[in-house]
C-alpha cells in the first residue's frame, strides 16, 4: 500500500516525512510509456508533490509544474489534501532522449525553463484566485529546484531526497521549524538541523529504490528520539469529467470549435492524466454553446460566474 509517514524529532525543531508510492505510480505509467529519464523526473515530482501536500493545512489542490524549453515541454503533478495524485508529461515530437539525460538537458536546455507551484483552494470565495509561485529552474535536480523554491518563496529550510524507477517512487523531506520557546539557541537549532541533514545525506539513490520507508527511517535515525504520526495513504485519482471537457471547448470559442468540427466531423479528446476518452459531435457542441448562451442570459447583473 502506498504510504506517507510523518515524523518529528523530539527536542529538535525539525520535522520529516517519508513517502513510498508504488500502486499510484503504476497507474500513472499505465497511460503512457515514458523514456527512462523522463520517467525518473516525473516519478520524483510525484513523491515531492505528496510530501509537500501533506504539510499544507488547507483543503484544495497543489499543482506542481515544470515548463521546459528542451525535449520535455511539461511535467505536471497534482495532489489534493487527501493525497489523491495524478501526473503526466508532454514531450516534443520526434526527439530521442538518452537514458542518462538529466533535468537541465531535458527541461532547461536553453535556460528558459520555469518551476510553478499553484495552490488552488477547493472552496474559493467569490473572486478568489489560486495562489501561484513561479521561479526559474534553478538547480540540477528536481529536489534542488524545490529546495530553492521553498527557501525563496516560503522562507523555509527544506531538504529533499527523491528517487524513482519503473516500480516505485520514494522521497524523504526534512524541514527546519521555527523555534517555539524552550532553552535552545539559534546555534543549537542550526547544529541540530545540520546533524539531521548529514544523517539523511548518507542515503543513496539505490538504497532508496530498494528499501521500504520504515526500514529507511530506522536506518537513518536509529540514534534519534522520533515521534511518528498515523501514516497516510496516497492514491491515484483523476478529476476529469465530460463537463470539464465541455468547459474547455467553451473557452476555445464557437468559431474555433465549429472549424474543427468542419474538418473532423466530431471532436475526440483523451485525458492526458487517465486516458479517458470523450467525444463531442455537432449536436453536442451546438447544445453546449446554446446552454452557455442561455446561462449568460439568466445571470443577474453584477454576479460572478464560476
CSV table of C-alpha atoms in Angstrom, one decimal:
chain,number,residue,atom,x,y,z
A,1,UNK,CA,0.0,0.0,0.0
A,2,UNK,CA,1.3,3.5,-0.8
A,3,UNK,CA,2.3,5.2,2.4
A,4,UNK,CA,3.3,8.6,3.7
A,5,UNK,CA,4.9,8.6,7.1
A,6,UNK,CA,5.2,11.9,9.0
A,7,UNK,CA,7.6,12.2,12.0
A,8,UNK,CA,9.1,14.8,14.2
A,9,UNK,CA,12.4,14.9,16.2
A,10,UNK,CA,11.8,15.2,19.9
A,11,UNK,CA,13.8,18.1,21.4
A,12,UNK,CA,14.6,19.5,18.0
A,13,UNK,CA,12.9,21.9,15.7
A,14,UNK,CA,12.9,19.5,12.7
A,15,UNK,CA,10.1,17.6,11.1
A,16,UNK,CA,10.2,15.0,8.4
A,17,UNK,CA,8.3,12.8,6.0
A,18,UNK,CA,9.0,9.6,4.1
A,19,UNK,CA,6.8,8.6,1.2
A,20,UNK,CA,6.6,5.3,-0.8
A,21,UNK,CA,4.4,5.4,-3.9
A,22,UNK,CA,4.0,2.2,-5.9
A,23,UNK,CA,0.4,1.4,-6.9
A,24,UNK,CA,-0.4,5.0,-7.7
A,25,UNK,CA,2.9,5.3,-9.7
A,26,UNK,CA,2.0,2.2,-11.7
A,27,UNK,CA,-1.4,3.8,-12.6
A,28,UNK,CA,0.3,7.0,-13.8
A,29,UNK,CA,2.6,5.0,-16.0
A,30,UNK,CA,-0.2,2.7,-17.4
A,31,UNK,CA,-1.4,5.6,-19.6
A,32,UNK,CA,1.8,6.4,-21.3
A,33,UNK,CA,5.2,4.9,-21.9
A,34,UNK,CA,7.8,7.4,-21.0
A,35,UNK,CA,11.6,7.3,-21.7
A,36,UNK,CA,13.5,6.2,-18.7
A,37,UNK,CA,15.0,9.7,-18.0
A,38,UNK,CA,11.5,11.4,-18.2
A,39,UNK,CA,10.0,8.6,-16.0
A,40,UNK,CA,12.6,9.3,-13.3
A,41,UNK,CA,11.9,13.1,-13.3
A,42,UNK,CA,8.1,12.6,-13.2
A,43,UNK,CA,8.3,9.9,-10.5
A,44,UNK,CA,10.5,12.2,-8.4
A,45,UNK,CA,7.9,15.0,-8.8
A,46,UNK,CA,5.1,12.6,-7.7
A,47,UNK,CA,6.9,11.9,-4.5
A,48,UNK,CA,7.7,15.6,-3.9
A,49,UNK,CA,4.1,16.6,-4.5
A,50,UNK,CA,2.9,14.1,-1.9
A,51,UNK,CA,5.5,15.3,0.6
A,52,UNK,CA,4.6,19.0,0.2
A,53,UNK,CA,0.9,18.4,0.2
A,54,UNK,CA,1.0,16.5,3.4
A,55,UNK,CA,2.5,19.6,5.1
A,56,UNK,CA,-0.2,22.0,3.8
A,57,UNK,CA,-3.1,23.0,6.1
A,58,UNK,CA,-5.7,23.8,3.5
A,59,UNK,CA,-8.4,22.0,1.6
A,60,UNK,CA,-7.5,22.1,-2.0
A,61,UNK,CA,-5.1,21.1,-4.7
A,62,UNK,CA,-1.4,21.5,-5.1
A,63,UNK,CA,-0.3,21.7,-8.7
A,64,UNK,CA,3.4,21.3,-9.4
A,65,UNK,CA,4.7,22.1,-12.9
A,66,UNK,CA,8.0,22.3,-14.7
A,67,UNK,CA,7.7,24.1,-18.1
A,68,UNK,CA,10.6,23.2,-20.3
A,69,UNK,CA,12.5,24.6,-23.3
A,70,UNK,CA,14.1,21.2,-24.1
A,71,UNK,CA,12.8,17.8,-25.2
A,72,UNK,CA,10.4,17.8,-22.3
A,73,UNK,CA,7.8,20.6,-22.6
A,74,UNK,CA,5.9,20.0,-19.5
A,75,UNK,CA,5.9,17.9,-16.3
A,76,UNK,CA,2.9,18.3,-14.1
A,77,UNK,CA,1.7,16.6,-10.9
A,78,UNK,CA,-1.5,17.3,-9.0
A,79,UNK,CA,-2.1,16.3,-5.4
A,80,UNK,CA,-5.0,17.3,-3.2
A,81,UNK,CA,-5.3,17.4,0.6
A,82,UNK,CA,-6.4,13.8,0.6
A,83,UNK,CA,-3.2,12.8,-1.2
A,84,UNK,CA,-5.1,11.9,-4.4
A,85,UNK,CA,-2.5,12.1,-7.2
A,86,UNK,CA,-2.3,12.3,-10.9
A,87,UNK,CA,0.6,13.2,-13.2
A,88,UNK,CA,1.6,13.5,-16.8
A,89,UNK,CA,4.4,14.7,-19.1
A,90,UNK,CA,4.4,16.2,-22.6
A,91,UNK,CA,7.4,15.7,-24.9
A,92,UNK,CA,8.5,17.5,-28.1
A,93,UNK,CA,7.7,15.3,-31.1
A,94,UNK,CA,10.3,13.1,-32.7
A,95,UNK,CA,13.0,13.6,-30.0
A,96,UNK,CA,15.4,10.9,-28.8
A,97,UNK,CA,16.0,11.0,-25.1
A,98,UNK,CA,19.1,9.3,-23.7
A,99,UNK,CA,18.6,7.2,-20.5
A,100,UNK,CA,21.2,9.3,-18.6
A,101,UNK,CA,19.7,12.7,-19.5
A,102,UNK,CA,19.3,15.0,-16.6
A,103,UNK,CA,16.9,17.8,-15.6
A,104,UNK,CA,18.9,20.6,-17.3
A,105,UNK,CA,19.3,18.7,-20.6
A,106,UNK,CA,15.6,17.7,-20.7
A,107,UNK,CA,13.7,20.7,-19.3
A,108,UNK,CA,16.1,23.6,-19.1
A,109,UNK,CA,18.3,23.2,-22.2
A,110,UNK,CA,18.4,26.9,-23.0
A,111,UNK,CA,17.9,28.4,-19.5
A,112,UNK,CA,14.3,29.4,-20.1
A,113,UNK,CA,12.6,26.6,-18.0
A,114,UNK,CA,10.5,27.6,-15.1
A,115,UNK,CA,9.0,25.9,-12.0
A,116,UNK,CA,5.5,26.7,-10.9
A,117,UNK,CA,3.6,25.7,-7.8
A,118,UNK,CA,-0.1,26.5,-7.6
A,119,UNK,CA,-2.3,26.2,-4.5
A,120,UNK,CA,-5.9,26.1,-5.5
A,121,UNK,CA,-8.4,26.1,-2.6
A,122,UNK,CA,-11.4,23.8,-3.0
A,123,UNK,CA,-13.9,26.3,-1.6
A,124,UNK,CA,-12.8,29.6,-3.1
A,125,UNK,CA,-14.5,32.8,-2.1
A,126,UNK,CA,-16.1,34.9,-4.9
A,127,UNK,CA,-13.3,36.4,-7.0
A,128,UNK,CA,-10.6,34.5,-5.1
A,129,UNK,CA,-7.7,33.4,-7.3
A,130,UNK,CA,-5.4,30.4,-6.7
A,131,UNK,CA,-2.0,31.3,-5.2
A,132,UNK,CA,0.8,30.8,-7.7
A,133,UNK,CA,4.5,31.0,-7.3
A,134,UNK,CA,6.8,31.0,-10.4
A,135,UNK,CA,10.6,30.7,-10.3
A,136,UNK,CA,13.4,29.9,-12.8
A,137,UNK,CA,14.5,26.3,-12.9
A,138,UNK,CA,17.5,26.8,-10.6
A,139,UNK,CA,19.2,23.5,-9.8
A,140,UNK,CA,20.5,20.3,-11.3
A,141,UNK,CA,17.7,18.1,-9.9
A,142,UNK,CA,14.1,18.1,-9.0
A,143,UNK,CA,15.0,18.1,-5.3
A,144,UNK,CA,17.3,21.1,-5.6
A,145,UNK,CA,14.8,23.1,-7.7
A,146,UNK,CA,12.1,22.5,-5.0
A,147,UNK,CA,14.5,23.3,-2.1
A,148,UNK,CA,15.4,26.6,-3.8
A,149,UNK,CA,11.7,27.4,-4.3
A,150,UNK,CA,10.9,26.7,-0.7
A,151,UNK,CA,13.7,28.9,0.6
A,152,UNK,CA,12.9,31.7,-1.8
A,153,UNK,CA,9.1,31.7,-1.7
A,154,UNK,CA,8.3,30.2,1.7
A,155,UNK,CA,11.5,31.1,3.7
A,156,UNK,CA,11.7,27.5,4.9
A,157,UNK,CA,14.9,25.5,5.1
A,158,UNK,CA,13.9,22.3,3.3
A,159,UNK,CA,15.9,19.3,2.2
A,160,UNK,CA,14.6,16.6,-0.2
A,161,UNK,CA,15.9,13.2,-1.3
A,162,UNK,CA,13.9,11.8,-4.2
A,163,UNK,CA,14.2,8.6,-6.3
A,164,UNK,CA,12.1,6.8,-8.8
A,165,UNK,CA,12.2,3.9,-11.3
A,166,UNK,CA,9.6,1.9,-13.2
A,167,UNK,CA,8.3,0.3,-10.0
A,168,UNK,CA,8.3,2.8,-7.2
A,169,UNK,CA,8.7,6.5,-6.3
A,170,UNK,CA,10.1,7.3,-2.9
A,171,UNK,CA,11.1,10.5,-1.1
A,172,UNK,CA,12.3,12.0,2.1
A,173,UNK,CA,11.7,15.5,3.3
A,174,UNK,CA,13.3,17.3,6.2
A,175,UNK,CA,12.2,20.8,7.3
A,176,UNK,CA,13.7,23.2,9.8
A,177,UNK,CA,10.9,24.6,12.0
A,178,UNK,CA,10.9,28.0,13.8
A,179,UNK,CA,11.9,27.6,17.4
A,180,UNK,CA,9.0,27.9,19.8
A,181,UNK,CA,10.0,28.5,23.4
A,182,UNK,CA,12.5,26.3,25.2
A,183,UNK,CA,16.1,27.0,26.1
A,184,UNK,CA,17.6,26.2,22.8
A,185,UNK,CA,19.5,28.9,20.9
A,186,UNK,CA,19.7,29.5,17.2
A,187,UNK,CA,23.2,28.0,17.2
A,188,UNK,CA,21.8,24.8,18.8
A,189,UNK,CA,19.0,24.7,16.3
A,190,UNK,CA,21.4,25.1,13.4
A,191,UNK,CA,23.6,22.3,14.7
A,192,UNK,CA,20.6,20.0,15.2
A,193,UNK,CA,19.4,20.8,11.7
A,194,UNK,CA,22.9,20.2,10.1
A,195,UNK,CA,23.2,16.9,12.1
A,196,UNK,CA,19.8,15.6,10.8
A,197,UNK,CA,20.6,16.7,7.2
A,198,UNK,CA,24.0,14.9,7.5
A,199,UNK,CA,22.4,11.7,8.6
A,200,UNK,CA,19.8,11.9,5.8
A,201,UNK,CA,22.6,12.6,3.2
A,202,UNK,CA,24.1,9.2,3.8
A,203,UNK,CA,21.0,7.9,1.8
A,204,UNK,CA,21.9,6.8,-1.7
A,205,UNK,CA,19.5,6.5,-4.7
A,206,UNK,CA,19.9,2.8,-5.0
A,207,UNK,CA,19.1,2.3,-1.3
A,208,UNK,CA,16.0,4.5,-1.6
A,209,UNK,CA,14.7,2.4,-4.5
A,210,UNK,CA,15.3,-0.9,-2.8
A,211,UNK,CA,14.3,-0.2,0.8
A,212,UNK,CA,10.9,0.3,2.3
A,213,UNK,CA,10.3,3.6,4.2
A,214,UNK,CA,10.0,2.0,7.7
A,215,UNK,CA,13.4,0.4,7.3
A,216,UNK,CA,14.8,3.7,6.0
A,217,UNK,CA,13.5,5.6,9.0
A,218,UNK,CA,15.1,3.1,11.4
A,219,UNK,CA,18.4,3.0,9.4
A,220,UNK,CA,18.8,6.8,9.2
A,221,UNK,CA,17.7,7.9,12.6
A,222,UNK,CA,18.1,5.0,14.9
A,223,UNK,CA,20.1,7.1,17.4
A,224,UNK,CA,17.5,9.9,17.5
A,225,UNK,CA,14.3,10.2,19.5
A,226,UNK,CA,11.5,10.4,17.0
A,227,UNK,CA,7.7,10.7,17.3
A,228,UNK,CA,5.8,9.2,14.4
A,229,UNK,CA,2.3,10.1,13.4
A,230,UNK,CA,-0.5,8.0,11.9
A,231,UNK,CA,0.5,7.0,8.3
A,232,UNK,CA,-1.4,8.3,5.4
A,233,UNK,CA,-2.0,6.6,2.1
A,234,UNK,CA,-1.7,8.3,-1.3
A,235,UNK,CA,-3.8,7.0,-4.2
A,236,UNK,CA,-4.4,7.7,-7.9
A,237,UNK,CA,-7.5,9.8,-8.7
A,238,UNK,CA,-8.3,11.7,-11.9
A,239,UNK,CA,-10.7,14.7,-11.7
A,240,UNK,CA,-11.6,14.8,-15.4
A,241,UNK,CA,-15.3,14.9,-16.4
A,242,UNK,CA,-17.3,15.4,-19.5
A,243,UNK,CA,-18.5,18.7,-18.0
A,244,UNK,CA,-14.9,19.9,-17.6
A,245,UNK,CA,-14.0,19.0,-21.2
A,246,UNK,CA,-17.1,20.9,-22.3
A,247,UNK,CA,-15.9,23.9,-20.3
A,248,UNK,CA,-12.6,23.7,-22.2
A,249,UNK,CA,-14.4,23.7,-25.5
A,250,UNK,CA,-16.4,26.8,-24.4
A,251,UNK,CA,-13.1,28.5,-23.6
A,252,UNK,CA,-11.8,27.8,-27.1
A,253,UNK,CA,-14.9,29.6,-28.5
A,254,UNK,CA,-17.5,28.7,-31.0
A,255,UNK,CA,-15.7,29.7,-34.2
A,256,UNK,CA,-12.7,27.5,-33.4
A,257,UNK,CA,-14.9,24.6,-32.4
A,258,UNK,CA,-17.0,24.9,-35.5
A,259,UNK,CA,-13.9,25.0,-37.7
A,260,UNK,CA,-12.6,21.8,-36.0
A,261,UNK,CA,-16.0,20.1,-36.5
A,262,UNK,CA,-16.0,21.0,-40.2
A,263,UNK,CA,-12.6,19.4,-40.6
A,264,UNK,CA,-13.1,16.3,-38.3
A,265,UNK,CA,-16.8,15.7,-38.1
A,266,UNK,CA,-16.5,15.2,-34.3
A,267,UNK,CA,-14.1,16.1,-31.6
A,268,UNK,CA,-12.3,13.3,-29.8
A,269,UNK,CA,-10.5,14.3,-26.6
A,270,UNK,CA,-8.4,12.0,-24.4
A,271,UNK,CA,-7.5,13.0,-20.8
A,272,UNK,CA,-3.7,13.3,-20.5
A,273,UNK,CA,-3.8,12.0,-17.0
A,274,UNK,CA,-6.0,8.9,-17.1
A,275,UNK,CA,-6.7,8.3,-20.8
A,276,UNK,CA,-10.5,8.6,-20.5
A,277,UNK,CA,-12.0,9.2,-24.0
A,278,UNK,CA,-14.6,11.9,-24.6
A,279,UNK,CA,-16.4,12.6,-27.9
A,280,UNK,CA,-18.4,15.7,-28.9
A,281,UNK,CA,-20.3,15.7,-32.2
A,282,UNK,CA,-22.0,18.7,-33.9
A,283,UNK,CA,-25.2,18.2,-31.9
A,284,UNK,CA,-23.2,18.0,-28.6
A,285,UNK,CA,-21.3,21.2,-29.4
A,286,UNK,CA,-24.4,23.1,-30.5
A,287,UNK,CA,-26.1,22.2,-27.3
A,288,UNK,CA,-23.0,23.1,-25.3
A,289,UNK,CA,-22.9,26.7,-26.7
A,290,UNK,CA,-26.7,27.1,-26.6
A,291,UNK,CA,-26.7,26.2,-22.9
A,292,UNK,CA,-23.8,28.6,-22.3
A,293,UNK,CA,-25.7,31.5,-24.0
A,294,UNK,CA,-28.9,30.7,-22.0
A,295,UNK,CA,-26.8,30.6,-18.8
A,296,UNK,CA,-25.4,34.1,-19.7
A,297,UNK,CA,-28.9,35.5,-20.3
A,298,UNK,CA,-30.0,34.3,-16.8
A,299,UNK,CA,-27.1,35.8,-14.9
A,300,UNK,CA,-28.2,38.7,-12.7
A,301,UNK,CA,-26.2,41.9,-13.2
A,302,UNK,CA,-23.1,42.0,-11.0
A,303,UNK,CA,-22.9,38.2,-10.4
A,304,UNK,CA,-19.6,36.5,-11.0
A,305,UNK,CA,-19.6,33.3,-13.0
A,306,UNK,CA,-17.5,30.3,-11.9
